[in-house]
Coordinates of C-alpha atoms and ligand atoms in Angstrom, one line a residue:
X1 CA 22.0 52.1 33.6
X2 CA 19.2 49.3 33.9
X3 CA 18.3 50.5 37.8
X4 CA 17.3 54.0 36.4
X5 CA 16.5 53.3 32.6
X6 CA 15.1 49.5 33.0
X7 CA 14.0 49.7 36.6
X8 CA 13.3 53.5 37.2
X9 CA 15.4 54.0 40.1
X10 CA 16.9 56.7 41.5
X11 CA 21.1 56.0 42.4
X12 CA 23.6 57.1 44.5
X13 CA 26.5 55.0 43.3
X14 CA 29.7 54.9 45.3
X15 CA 33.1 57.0 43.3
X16 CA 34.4 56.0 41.1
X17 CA 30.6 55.6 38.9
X18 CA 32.0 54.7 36.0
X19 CA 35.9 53.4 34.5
X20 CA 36.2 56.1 31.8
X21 CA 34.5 59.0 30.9
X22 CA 32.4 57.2 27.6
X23 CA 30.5 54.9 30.2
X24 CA 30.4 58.1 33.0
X25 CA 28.4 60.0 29.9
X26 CA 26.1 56.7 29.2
X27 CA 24.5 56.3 32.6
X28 CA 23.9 60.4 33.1
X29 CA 22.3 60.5 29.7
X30 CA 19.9 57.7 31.3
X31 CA 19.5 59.7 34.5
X32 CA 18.3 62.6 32.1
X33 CA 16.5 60.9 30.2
X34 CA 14.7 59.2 32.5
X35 CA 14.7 62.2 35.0
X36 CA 15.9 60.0 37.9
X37 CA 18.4 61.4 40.7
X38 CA 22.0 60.1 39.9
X39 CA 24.4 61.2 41.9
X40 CA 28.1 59.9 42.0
X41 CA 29.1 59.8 45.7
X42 CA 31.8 62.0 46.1
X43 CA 31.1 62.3 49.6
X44 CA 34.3 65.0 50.4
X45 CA 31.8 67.4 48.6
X46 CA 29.2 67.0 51.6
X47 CA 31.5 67.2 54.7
X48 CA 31.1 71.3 56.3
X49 CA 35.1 71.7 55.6
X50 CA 33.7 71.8 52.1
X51 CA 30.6 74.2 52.6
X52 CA 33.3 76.1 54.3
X53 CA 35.8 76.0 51.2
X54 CA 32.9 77.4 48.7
X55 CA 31.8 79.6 51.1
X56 CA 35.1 81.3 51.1
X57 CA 35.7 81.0 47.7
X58 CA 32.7 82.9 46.7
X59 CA 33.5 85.5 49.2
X60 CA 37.2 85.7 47.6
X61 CA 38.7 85.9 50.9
X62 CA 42.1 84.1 49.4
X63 CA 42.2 86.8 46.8
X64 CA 43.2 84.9 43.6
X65 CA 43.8 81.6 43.7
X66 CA 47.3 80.4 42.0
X67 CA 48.0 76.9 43.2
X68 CA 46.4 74.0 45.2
X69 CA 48.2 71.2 46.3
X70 CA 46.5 67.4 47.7
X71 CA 47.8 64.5 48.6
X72 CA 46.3 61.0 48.8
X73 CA 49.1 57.9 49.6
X74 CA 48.2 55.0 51.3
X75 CA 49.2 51.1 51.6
X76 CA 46.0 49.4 49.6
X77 CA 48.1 47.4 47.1
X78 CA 47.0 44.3 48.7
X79 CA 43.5 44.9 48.0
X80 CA 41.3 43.0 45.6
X81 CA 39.8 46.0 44.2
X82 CA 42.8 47.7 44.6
X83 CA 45.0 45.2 42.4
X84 CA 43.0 43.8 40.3
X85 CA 42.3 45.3 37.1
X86 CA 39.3 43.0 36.4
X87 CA 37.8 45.2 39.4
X88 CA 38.5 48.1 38.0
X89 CA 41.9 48.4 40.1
X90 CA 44.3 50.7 39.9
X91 CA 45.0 54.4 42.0
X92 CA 43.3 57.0 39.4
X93 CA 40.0 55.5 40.5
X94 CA 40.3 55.2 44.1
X95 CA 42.7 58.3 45.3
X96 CA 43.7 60.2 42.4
X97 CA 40.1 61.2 42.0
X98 CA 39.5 62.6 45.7
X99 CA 43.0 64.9 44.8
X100 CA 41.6 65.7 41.0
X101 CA 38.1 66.5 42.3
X102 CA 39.6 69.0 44.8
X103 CA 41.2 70.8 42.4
X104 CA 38.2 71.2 40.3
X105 CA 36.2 72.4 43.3
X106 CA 38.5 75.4 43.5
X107 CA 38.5 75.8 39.7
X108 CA 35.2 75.1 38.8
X109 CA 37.0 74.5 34.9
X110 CA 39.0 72.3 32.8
X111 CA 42.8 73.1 33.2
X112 CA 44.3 74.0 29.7
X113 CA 46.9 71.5 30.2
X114 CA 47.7 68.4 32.1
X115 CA 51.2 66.5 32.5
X116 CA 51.2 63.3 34.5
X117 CA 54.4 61.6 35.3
X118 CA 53.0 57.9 37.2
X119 CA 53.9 54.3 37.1
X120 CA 52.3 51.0 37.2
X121 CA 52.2 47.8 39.8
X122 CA 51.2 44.9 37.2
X123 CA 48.7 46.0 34.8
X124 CA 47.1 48.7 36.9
X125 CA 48.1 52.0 37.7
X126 CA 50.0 52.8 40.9
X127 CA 50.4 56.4 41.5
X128 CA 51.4 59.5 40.0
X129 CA 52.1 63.6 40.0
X130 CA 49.9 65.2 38.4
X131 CA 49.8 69.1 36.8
X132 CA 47.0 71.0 36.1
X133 CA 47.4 73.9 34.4
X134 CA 44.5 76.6 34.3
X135 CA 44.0 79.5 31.3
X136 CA 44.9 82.1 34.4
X137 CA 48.1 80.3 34.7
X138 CA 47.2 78.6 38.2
X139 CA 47.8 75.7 38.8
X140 CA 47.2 72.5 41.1
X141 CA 50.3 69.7 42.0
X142 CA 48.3 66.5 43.1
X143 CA 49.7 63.3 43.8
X144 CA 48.4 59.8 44.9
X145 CA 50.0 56.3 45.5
X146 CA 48.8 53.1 46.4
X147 CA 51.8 51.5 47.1
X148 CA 53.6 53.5 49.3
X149 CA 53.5 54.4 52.8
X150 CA 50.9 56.6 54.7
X151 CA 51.6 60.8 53.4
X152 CA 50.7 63.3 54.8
X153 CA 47.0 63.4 53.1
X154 CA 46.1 67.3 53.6
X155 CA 45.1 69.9 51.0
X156 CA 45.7 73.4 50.8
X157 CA 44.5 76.2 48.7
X158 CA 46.8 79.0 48.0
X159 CA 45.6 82.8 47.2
X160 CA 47.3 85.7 46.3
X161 CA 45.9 87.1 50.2
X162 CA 45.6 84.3 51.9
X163 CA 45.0 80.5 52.7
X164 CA 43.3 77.4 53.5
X165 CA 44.5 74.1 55.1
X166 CA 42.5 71.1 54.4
X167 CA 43.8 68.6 57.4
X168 CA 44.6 64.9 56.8
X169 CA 42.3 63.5 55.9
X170 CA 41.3 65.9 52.9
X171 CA 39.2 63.3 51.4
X172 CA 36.7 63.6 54.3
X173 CA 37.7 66.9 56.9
X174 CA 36.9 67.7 59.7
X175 CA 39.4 70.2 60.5
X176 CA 40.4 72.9 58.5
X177 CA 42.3 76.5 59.0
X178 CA 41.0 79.3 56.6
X179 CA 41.4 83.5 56.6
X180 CA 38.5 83.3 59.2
X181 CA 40.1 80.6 61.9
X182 CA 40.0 77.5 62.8
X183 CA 37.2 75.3 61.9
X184 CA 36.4 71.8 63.5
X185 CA 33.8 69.9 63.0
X186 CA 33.6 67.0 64.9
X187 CA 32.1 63.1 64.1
X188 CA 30.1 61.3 66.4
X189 CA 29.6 57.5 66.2
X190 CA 32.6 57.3 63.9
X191 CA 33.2 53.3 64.7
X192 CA 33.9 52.4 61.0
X193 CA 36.1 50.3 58.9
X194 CA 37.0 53.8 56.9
X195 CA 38.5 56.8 58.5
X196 CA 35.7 59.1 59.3
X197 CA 33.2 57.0 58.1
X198 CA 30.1 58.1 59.7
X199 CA 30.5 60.8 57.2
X200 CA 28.7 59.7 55.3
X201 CA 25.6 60.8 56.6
X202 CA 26.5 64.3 55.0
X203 CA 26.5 62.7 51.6
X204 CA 23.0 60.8 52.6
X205 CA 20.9 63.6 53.8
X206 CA 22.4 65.0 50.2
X207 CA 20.5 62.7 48.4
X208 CA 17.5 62.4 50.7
X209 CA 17.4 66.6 49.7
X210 CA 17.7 65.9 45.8
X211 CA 15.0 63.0 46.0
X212 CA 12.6 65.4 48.1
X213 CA 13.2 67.9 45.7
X214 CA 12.7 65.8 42.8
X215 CA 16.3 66.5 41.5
X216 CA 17.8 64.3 39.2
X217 CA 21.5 65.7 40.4
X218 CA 22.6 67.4 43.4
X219 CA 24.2 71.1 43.3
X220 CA 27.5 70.4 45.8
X221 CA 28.4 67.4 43.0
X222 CA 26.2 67.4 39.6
X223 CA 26.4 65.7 36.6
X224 CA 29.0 68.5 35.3
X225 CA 31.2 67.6 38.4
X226 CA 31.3 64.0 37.4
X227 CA 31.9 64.9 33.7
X228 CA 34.7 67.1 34.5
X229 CA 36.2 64.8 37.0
X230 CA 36.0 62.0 34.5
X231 CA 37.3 64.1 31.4
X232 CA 40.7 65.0 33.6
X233 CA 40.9 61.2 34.9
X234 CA 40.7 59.7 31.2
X235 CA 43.0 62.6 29.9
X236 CA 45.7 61.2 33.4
X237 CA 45.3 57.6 32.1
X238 CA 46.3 58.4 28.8
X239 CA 49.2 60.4 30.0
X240 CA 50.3 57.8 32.5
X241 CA 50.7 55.3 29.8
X242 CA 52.6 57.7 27.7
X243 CA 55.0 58.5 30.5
X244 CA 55.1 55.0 31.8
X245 CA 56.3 54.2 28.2
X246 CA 59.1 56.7 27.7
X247 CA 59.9 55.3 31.2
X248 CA 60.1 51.7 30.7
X249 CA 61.9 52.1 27.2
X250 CA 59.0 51.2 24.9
X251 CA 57.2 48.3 27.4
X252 CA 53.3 49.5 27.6
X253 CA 51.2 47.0 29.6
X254 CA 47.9 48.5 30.2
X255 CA 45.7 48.3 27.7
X256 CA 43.2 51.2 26.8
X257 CA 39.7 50.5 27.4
X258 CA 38.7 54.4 26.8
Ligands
NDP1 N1 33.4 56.6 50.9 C1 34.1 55.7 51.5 O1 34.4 55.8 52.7 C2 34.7 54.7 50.8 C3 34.3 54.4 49.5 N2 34.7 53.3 48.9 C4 34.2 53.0 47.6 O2 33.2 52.0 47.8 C5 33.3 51.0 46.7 C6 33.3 49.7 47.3 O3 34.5 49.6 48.2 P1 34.6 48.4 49.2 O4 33.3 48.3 50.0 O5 35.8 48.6 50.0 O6 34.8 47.2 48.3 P2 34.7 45.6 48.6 O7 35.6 44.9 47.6 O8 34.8 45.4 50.0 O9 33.2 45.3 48.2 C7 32.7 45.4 46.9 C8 31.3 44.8 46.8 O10 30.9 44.8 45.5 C9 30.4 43.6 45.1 N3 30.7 43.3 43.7 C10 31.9 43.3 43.1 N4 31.7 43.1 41.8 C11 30.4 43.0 41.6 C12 29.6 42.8 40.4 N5 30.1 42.6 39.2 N6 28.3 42.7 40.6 C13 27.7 42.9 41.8 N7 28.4 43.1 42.9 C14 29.7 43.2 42.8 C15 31.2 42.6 46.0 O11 30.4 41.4 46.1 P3 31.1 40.1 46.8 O12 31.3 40.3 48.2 O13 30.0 39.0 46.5 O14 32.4 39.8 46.0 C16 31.3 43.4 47.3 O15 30.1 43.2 48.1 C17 34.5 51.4 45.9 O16 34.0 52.0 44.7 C18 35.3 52.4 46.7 O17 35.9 53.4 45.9 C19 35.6 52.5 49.5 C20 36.1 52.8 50.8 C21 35.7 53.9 51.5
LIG2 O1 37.1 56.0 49.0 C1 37.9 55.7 49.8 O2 38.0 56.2 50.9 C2 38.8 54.6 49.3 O3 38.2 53.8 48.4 C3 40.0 54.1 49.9 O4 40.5 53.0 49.4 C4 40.5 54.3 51.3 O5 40.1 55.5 51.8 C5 42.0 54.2 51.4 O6 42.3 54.3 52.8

């Protein structure tokens, strides 16, 4: 909040921007306020697999949608940011919320009802399944794990005509299978620590477009994307712990910074 408010910069901060949705809400209020650009970097939402997705969505091709599945679960337990909750550790924060912010791309709406069934690794949250449920009665079965092996990490959106496959990884595509064909979109100089990493750019010229525009968020993830993101990612940590503690027979070990 003190580079925009105090300093008067624009940001583009790496997901997750915030732990919880109260401190999500402080820092876009400052954006508004101080009509700076902001923009969470969700950088799935840049790739072309997703200009593809909304494209076809608008056009309706799938028909209805009714359910969407994605799946993030990967060995990261060892990680310091990962582990630690003093980082802000835990798998809500670092996969969940690629799987959660698919979901709401396709939905464009708060599901009606959520149930989360997850479990913990120390004092941070490990992985979970999670259930949205929309007022149509669609829905979207996401899970993500931190402590597990490598999934199968794809995405698929279901319609009541047709389909589309989000290959692994779903978090950043670049090959994906919709009513129209096959799409691939190729990285160049992709020499990275991260999978796909040079994809980044996407999300860059993004914010280069905002700032030349004078935007203080970007259309493909604006402030409402955060908030809604944020709103079903506090709602999964509260759930978590209430499942964890039916679970574990009463022991509740994180503690609720909300
Ligand atoms: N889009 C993508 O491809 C990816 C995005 N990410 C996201 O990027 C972020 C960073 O991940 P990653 O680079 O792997 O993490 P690292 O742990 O490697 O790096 C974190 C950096 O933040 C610094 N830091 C930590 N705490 C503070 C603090 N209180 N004040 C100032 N600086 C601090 C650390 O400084 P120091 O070195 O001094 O400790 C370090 O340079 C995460 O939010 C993650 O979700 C991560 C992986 C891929
Ligand atoms: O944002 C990411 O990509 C992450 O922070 C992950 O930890 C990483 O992709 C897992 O492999």
């Amino acid at each position: 909040m003190d580079i925009i408010g105090t300093a008067g910069k624009s940001v583009v901060c790496e997901k997750p921007m915030a732990m919880n949705l109260k401190q999500a809400k402080l820092v876009l209020d400052t954006a508004k306020t101080e009509k700076r650009l902001f923009m969470e970097g969700c950088w799935s939402r840049f790739f072309p697999v997703y200009d593809l997705i909304r494209s076809e969505m608008d056009k309706r091709t799938l028909g209805e949608v009714r359910m969407v599945q994605a799946n993030f679960c990967v060995q990261i337990a060892h990680v310091d940011r990962i582990k630690k909750i003093s980082m802000g550790g835990g798998g809500v924060l670092d996969l969940g919320i690629y799987c959660i912010q698919f979901a709401c791309l396709v939905f464009k709406e708060m599901p009606e009802s959520i149930t989360v069934v997850g479990g913990l690794m120390g004092d941070v949250d490990e992985g979970a399944c999670v259930i949205l449920k929309y007022r149509s009665g669609a829905m979207a079965n996401l899970t993500y794990h931190v402590n597990s092996g490598m999934g199968n990490n794809s995405a698929v959106i279901l319609g009541q005509k047709g389909r589309i496959e989000v290959d692994e990884p779903f978090h950043c595509p670049t090959r994906c299978r919709t009513p129209s064909g096959e799409h691939e979109f190729p990285l160049k100089d992709n020499d990275y620590n991260f999978t796909n990493s040079s994809g980044m750019l996407y999300e860059a010229n993004a914010a280069r477009d905002s700032l030349l525009k004078d935007e203080i968020e970007h259309p493909k993830y604006s402030h409402a994307d955060s908030i809604m993101v944020h709103s079903i990612m506090d709602e999964t940590s509260t759930k978590k712990r209430a499942s964890y503690r039916i679970y574990r027979n009463g022991a509740m070990r994180v503690k609720n910074d909300a």
